[in-house]
Backbone as a chain_set.jsonl record, in Angstrom:
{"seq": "XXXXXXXXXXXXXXXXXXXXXXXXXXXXXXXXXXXXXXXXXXXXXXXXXXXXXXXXXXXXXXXXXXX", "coords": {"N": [[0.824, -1.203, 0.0], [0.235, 2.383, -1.014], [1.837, 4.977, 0.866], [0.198, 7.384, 2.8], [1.249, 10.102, 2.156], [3.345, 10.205, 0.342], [4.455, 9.859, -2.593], [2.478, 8.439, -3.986], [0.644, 10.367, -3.35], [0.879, 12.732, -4.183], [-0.189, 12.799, -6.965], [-2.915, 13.427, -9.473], [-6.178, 12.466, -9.326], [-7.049, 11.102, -11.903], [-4.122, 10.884, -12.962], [-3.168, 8.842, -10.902], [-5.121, 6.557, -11.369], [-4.116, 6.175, -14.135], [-1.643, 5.134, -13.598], [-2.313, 2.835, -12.036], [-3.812, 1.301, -13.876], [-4.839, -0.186, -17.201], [-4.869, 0.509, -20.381], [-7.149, -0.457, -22.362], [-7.267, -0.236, -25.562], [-4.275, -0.885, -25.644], [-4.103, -3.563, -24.608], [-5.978, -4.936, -26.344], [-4.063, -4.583, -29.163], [-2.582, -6.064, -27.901], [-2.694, -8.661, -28.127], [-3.824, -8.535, -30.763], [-1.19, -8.969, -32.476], [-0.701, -11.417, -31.244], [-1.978, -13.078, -32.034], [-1.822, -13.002, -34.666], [0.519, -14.116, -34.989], [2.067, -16.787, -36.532], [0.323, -20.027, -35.371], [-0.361, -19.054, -33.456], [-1.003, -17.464, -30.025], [0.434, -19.358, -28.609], [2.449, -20.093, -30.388], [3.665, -17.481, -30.784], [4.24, -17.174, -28.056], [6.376, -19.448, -28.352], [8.415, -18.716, -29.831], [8.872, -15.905, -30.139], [9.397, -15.286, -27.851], [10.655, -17.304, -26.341], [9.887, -19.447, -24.496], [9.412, -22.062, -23.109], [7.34, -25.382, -23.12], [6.878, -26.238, -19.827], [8.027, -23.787, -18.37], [5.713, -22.181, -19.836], [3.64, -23.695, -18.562], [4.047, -23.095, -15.79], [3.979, -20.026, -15.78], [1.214, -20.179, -16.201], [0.234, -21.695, -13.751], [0.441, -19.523, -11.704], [-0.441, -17.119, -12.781], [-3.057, -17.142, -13.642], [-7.001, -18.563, -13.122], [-8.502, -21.05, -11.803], [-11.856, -22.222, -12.384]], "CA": [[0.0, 0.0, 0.0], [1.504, 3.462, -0.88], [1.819, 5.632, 1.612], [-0.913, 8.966, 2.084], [1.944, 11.69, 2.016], [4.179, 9.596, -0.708], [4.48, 9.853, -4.306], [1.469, 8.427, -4.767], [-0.485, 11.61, -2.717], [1.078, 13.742, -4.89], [-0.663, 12.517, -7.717], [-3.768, 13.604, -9.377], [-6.913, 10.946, -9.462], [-6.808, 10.743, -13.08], [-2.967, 10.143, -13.23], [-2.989, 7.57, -10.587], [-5.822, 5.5, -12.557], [-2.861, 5.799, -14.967], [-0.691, 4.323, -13.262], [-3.176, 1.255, -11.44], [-4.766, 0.312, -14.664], [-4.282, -0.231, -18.059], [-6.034, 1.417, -21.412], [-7.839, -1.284, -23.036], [-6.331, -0.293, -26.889], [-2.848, -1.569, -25.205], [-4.247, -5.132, -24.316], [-6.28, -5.237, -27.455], [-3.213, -4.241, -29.614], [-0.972, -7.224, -27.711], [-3.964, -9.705, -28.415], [-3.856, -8.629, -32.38], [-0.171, -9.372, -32.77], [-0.274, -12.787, -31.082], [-2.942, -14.008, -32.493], [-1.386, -13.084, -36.154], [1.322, -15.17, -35.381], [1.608, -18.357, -36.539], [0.708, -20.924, -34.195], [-1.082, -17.568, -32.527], [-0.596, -17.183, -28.949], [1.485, -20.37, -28.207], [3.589, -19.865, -31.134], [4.245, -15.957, -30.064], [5.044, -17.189, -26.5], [7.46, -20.139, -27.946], [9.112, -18.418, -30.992], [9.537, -14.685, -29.547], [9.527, -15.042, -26.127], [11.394, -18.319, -25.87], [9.229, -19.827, -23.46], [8.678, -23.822, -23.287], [5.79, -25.918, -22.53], [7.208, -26.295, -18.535], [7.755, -22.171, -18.454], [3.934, -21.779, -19.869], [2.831, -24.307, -17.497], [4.315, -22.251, -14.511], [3.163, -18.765, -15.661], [-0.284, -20.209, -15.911], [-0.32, -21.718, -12.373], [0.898, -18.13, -11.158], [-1.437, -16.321, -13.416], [-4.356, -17.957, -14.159], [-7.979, -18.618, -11.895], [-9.771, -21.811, -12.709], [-13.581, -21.811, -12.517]], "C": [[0.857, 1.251, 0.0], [1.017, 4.126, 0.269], [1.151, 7.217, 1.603], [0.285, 9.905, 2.063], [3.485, 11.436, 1.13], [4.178, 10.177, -1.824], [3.069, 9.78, -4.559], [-0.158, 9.825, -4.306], [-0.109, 13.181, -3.3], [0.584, 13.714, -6.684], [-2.644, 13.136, -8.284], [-5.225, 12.682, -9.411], [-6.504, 10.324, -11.142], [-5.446, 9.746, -13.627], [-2.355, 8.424, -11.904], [-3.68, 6.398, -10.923], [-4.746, 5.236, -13.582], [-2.382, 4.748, -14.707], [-0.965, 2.514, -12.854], [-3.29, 1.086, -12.295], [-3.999, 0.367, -16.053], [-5.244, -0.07, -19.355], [-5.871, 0.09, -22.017], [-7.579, -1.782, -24.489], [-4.81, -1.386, -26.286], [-3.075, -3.305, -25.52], [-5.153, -5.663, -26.243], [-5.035, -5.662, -28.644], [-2.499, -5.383, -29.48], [-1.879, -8.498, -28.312], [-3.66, -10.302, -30.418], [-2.687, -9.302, -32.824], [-0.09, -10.706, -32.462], [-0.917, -13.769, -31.66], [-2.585, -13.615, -34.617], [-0.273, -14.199, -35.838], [1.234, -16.553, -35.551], [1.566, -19.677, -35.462], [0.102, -19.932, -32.981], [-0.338, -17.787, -31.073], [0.463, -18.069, -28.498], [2.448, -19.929, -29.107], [4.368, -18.738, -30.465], [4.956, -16.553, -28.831], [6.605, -18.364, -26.658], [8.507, -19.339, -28.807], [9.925, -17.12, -29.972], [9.863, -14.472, -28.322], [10.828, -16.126, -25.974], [11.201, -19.092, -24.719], [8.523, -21.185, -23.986], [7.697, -24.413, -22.399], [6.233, -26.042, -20.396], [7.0, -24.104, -18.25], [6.804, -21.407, -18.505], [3.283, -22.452, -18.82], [2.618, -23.373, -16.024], [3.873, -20.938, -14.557], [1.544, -19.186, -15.511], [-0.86, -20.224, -14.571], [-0.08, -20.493, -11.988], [-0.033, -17.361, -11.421], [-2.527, -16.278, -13.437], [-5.079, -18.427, -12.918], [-7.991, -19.917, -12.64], [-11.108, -21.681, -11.895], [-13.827, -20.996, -13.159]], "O": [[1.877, 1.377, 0.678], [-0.124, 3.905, 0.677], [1.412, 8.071, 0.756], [-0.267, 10.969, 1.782], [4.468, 12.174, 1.189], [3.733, 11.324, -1.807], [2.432, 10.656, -5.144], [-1.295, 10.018, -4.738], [-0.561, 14.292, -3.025], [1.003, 14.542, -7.492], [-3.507, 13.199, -7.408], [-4.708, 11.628, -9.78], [-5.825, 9.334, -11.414], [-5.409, 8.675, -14.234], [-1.579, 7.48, -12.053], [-3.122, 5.303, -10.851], [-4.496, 4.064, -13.866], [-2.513, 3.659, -15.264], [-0.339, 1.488, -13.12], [-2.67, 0.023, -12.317], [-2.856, 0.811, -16.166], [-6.377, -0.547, -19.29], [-4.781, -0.454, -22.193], [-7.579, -2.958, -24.853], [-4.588, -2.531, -26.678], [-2.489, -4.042, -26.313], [-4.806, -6.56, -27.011], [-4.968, -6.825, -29.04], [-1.859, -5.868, -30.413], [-1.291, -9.252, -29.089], [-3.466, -11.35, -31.032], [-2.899, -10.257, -33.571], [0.548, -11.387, -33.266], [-0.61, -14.953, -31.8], [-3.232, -14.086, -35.552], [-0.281, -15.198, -36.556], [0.534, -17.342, -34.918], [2.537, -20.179, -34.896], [0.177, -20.168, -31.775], [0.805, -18.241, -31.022], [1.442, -17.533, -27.98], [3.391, -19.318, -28.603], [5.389, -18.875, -29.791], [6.165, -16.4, -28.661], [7.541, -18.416, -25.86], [9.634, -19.375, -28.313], [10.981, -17.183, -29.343], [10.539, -13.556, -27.853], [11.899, -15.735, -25.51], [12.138, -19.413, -23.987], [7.615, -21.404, -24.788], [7.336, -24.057, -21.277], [5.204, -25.722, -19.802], [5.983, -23.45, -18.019], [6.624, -20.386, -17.84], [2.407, -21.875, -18.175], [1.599, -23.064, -15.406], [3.363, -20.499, -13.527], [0.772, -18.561, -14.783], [-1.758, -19.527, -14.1], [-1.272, -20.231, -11.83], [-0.606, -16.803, -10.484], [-3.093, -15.207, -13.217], [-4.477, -18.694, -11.878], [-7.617, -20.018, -13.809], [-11.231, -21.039, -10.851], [-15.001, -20.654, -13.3]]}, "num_chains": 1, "name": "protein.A"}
């Protein structure tokens, strides 16, 4: 939690929504590119990233809800 007389209390509401969240174009935008690549999202994550099936496994548990 930041602190009330920090950085983040010198902020205005607007620019700290900035900072917490994230504009919607952005995520769209990363979406379009992975899903052009071949092999779409897996491909992207093994080709450019360099990330193998153990590596995806582990960001998922980390990342990822189920239900």
């Amino acid at each position: 939690p930041a602190h009330p007389t920090g950085f983040w209390a010198t902020l205005s509401p607007e620019a700290a929504r900035t900072f917490a969240g994230v504009d919607r174009r952005y995520i769209d935008a990363v979406f379009a590119v992975t899903d052009r690549h071949p092999g779409g999202t897996m491909g992207y994550l093994k080709d450019e990233l360099g990330l193998d099936a153990a590596k995806i496994a582990k960001l998922r548990a980390l990342y990822l809800t189920k239900g």
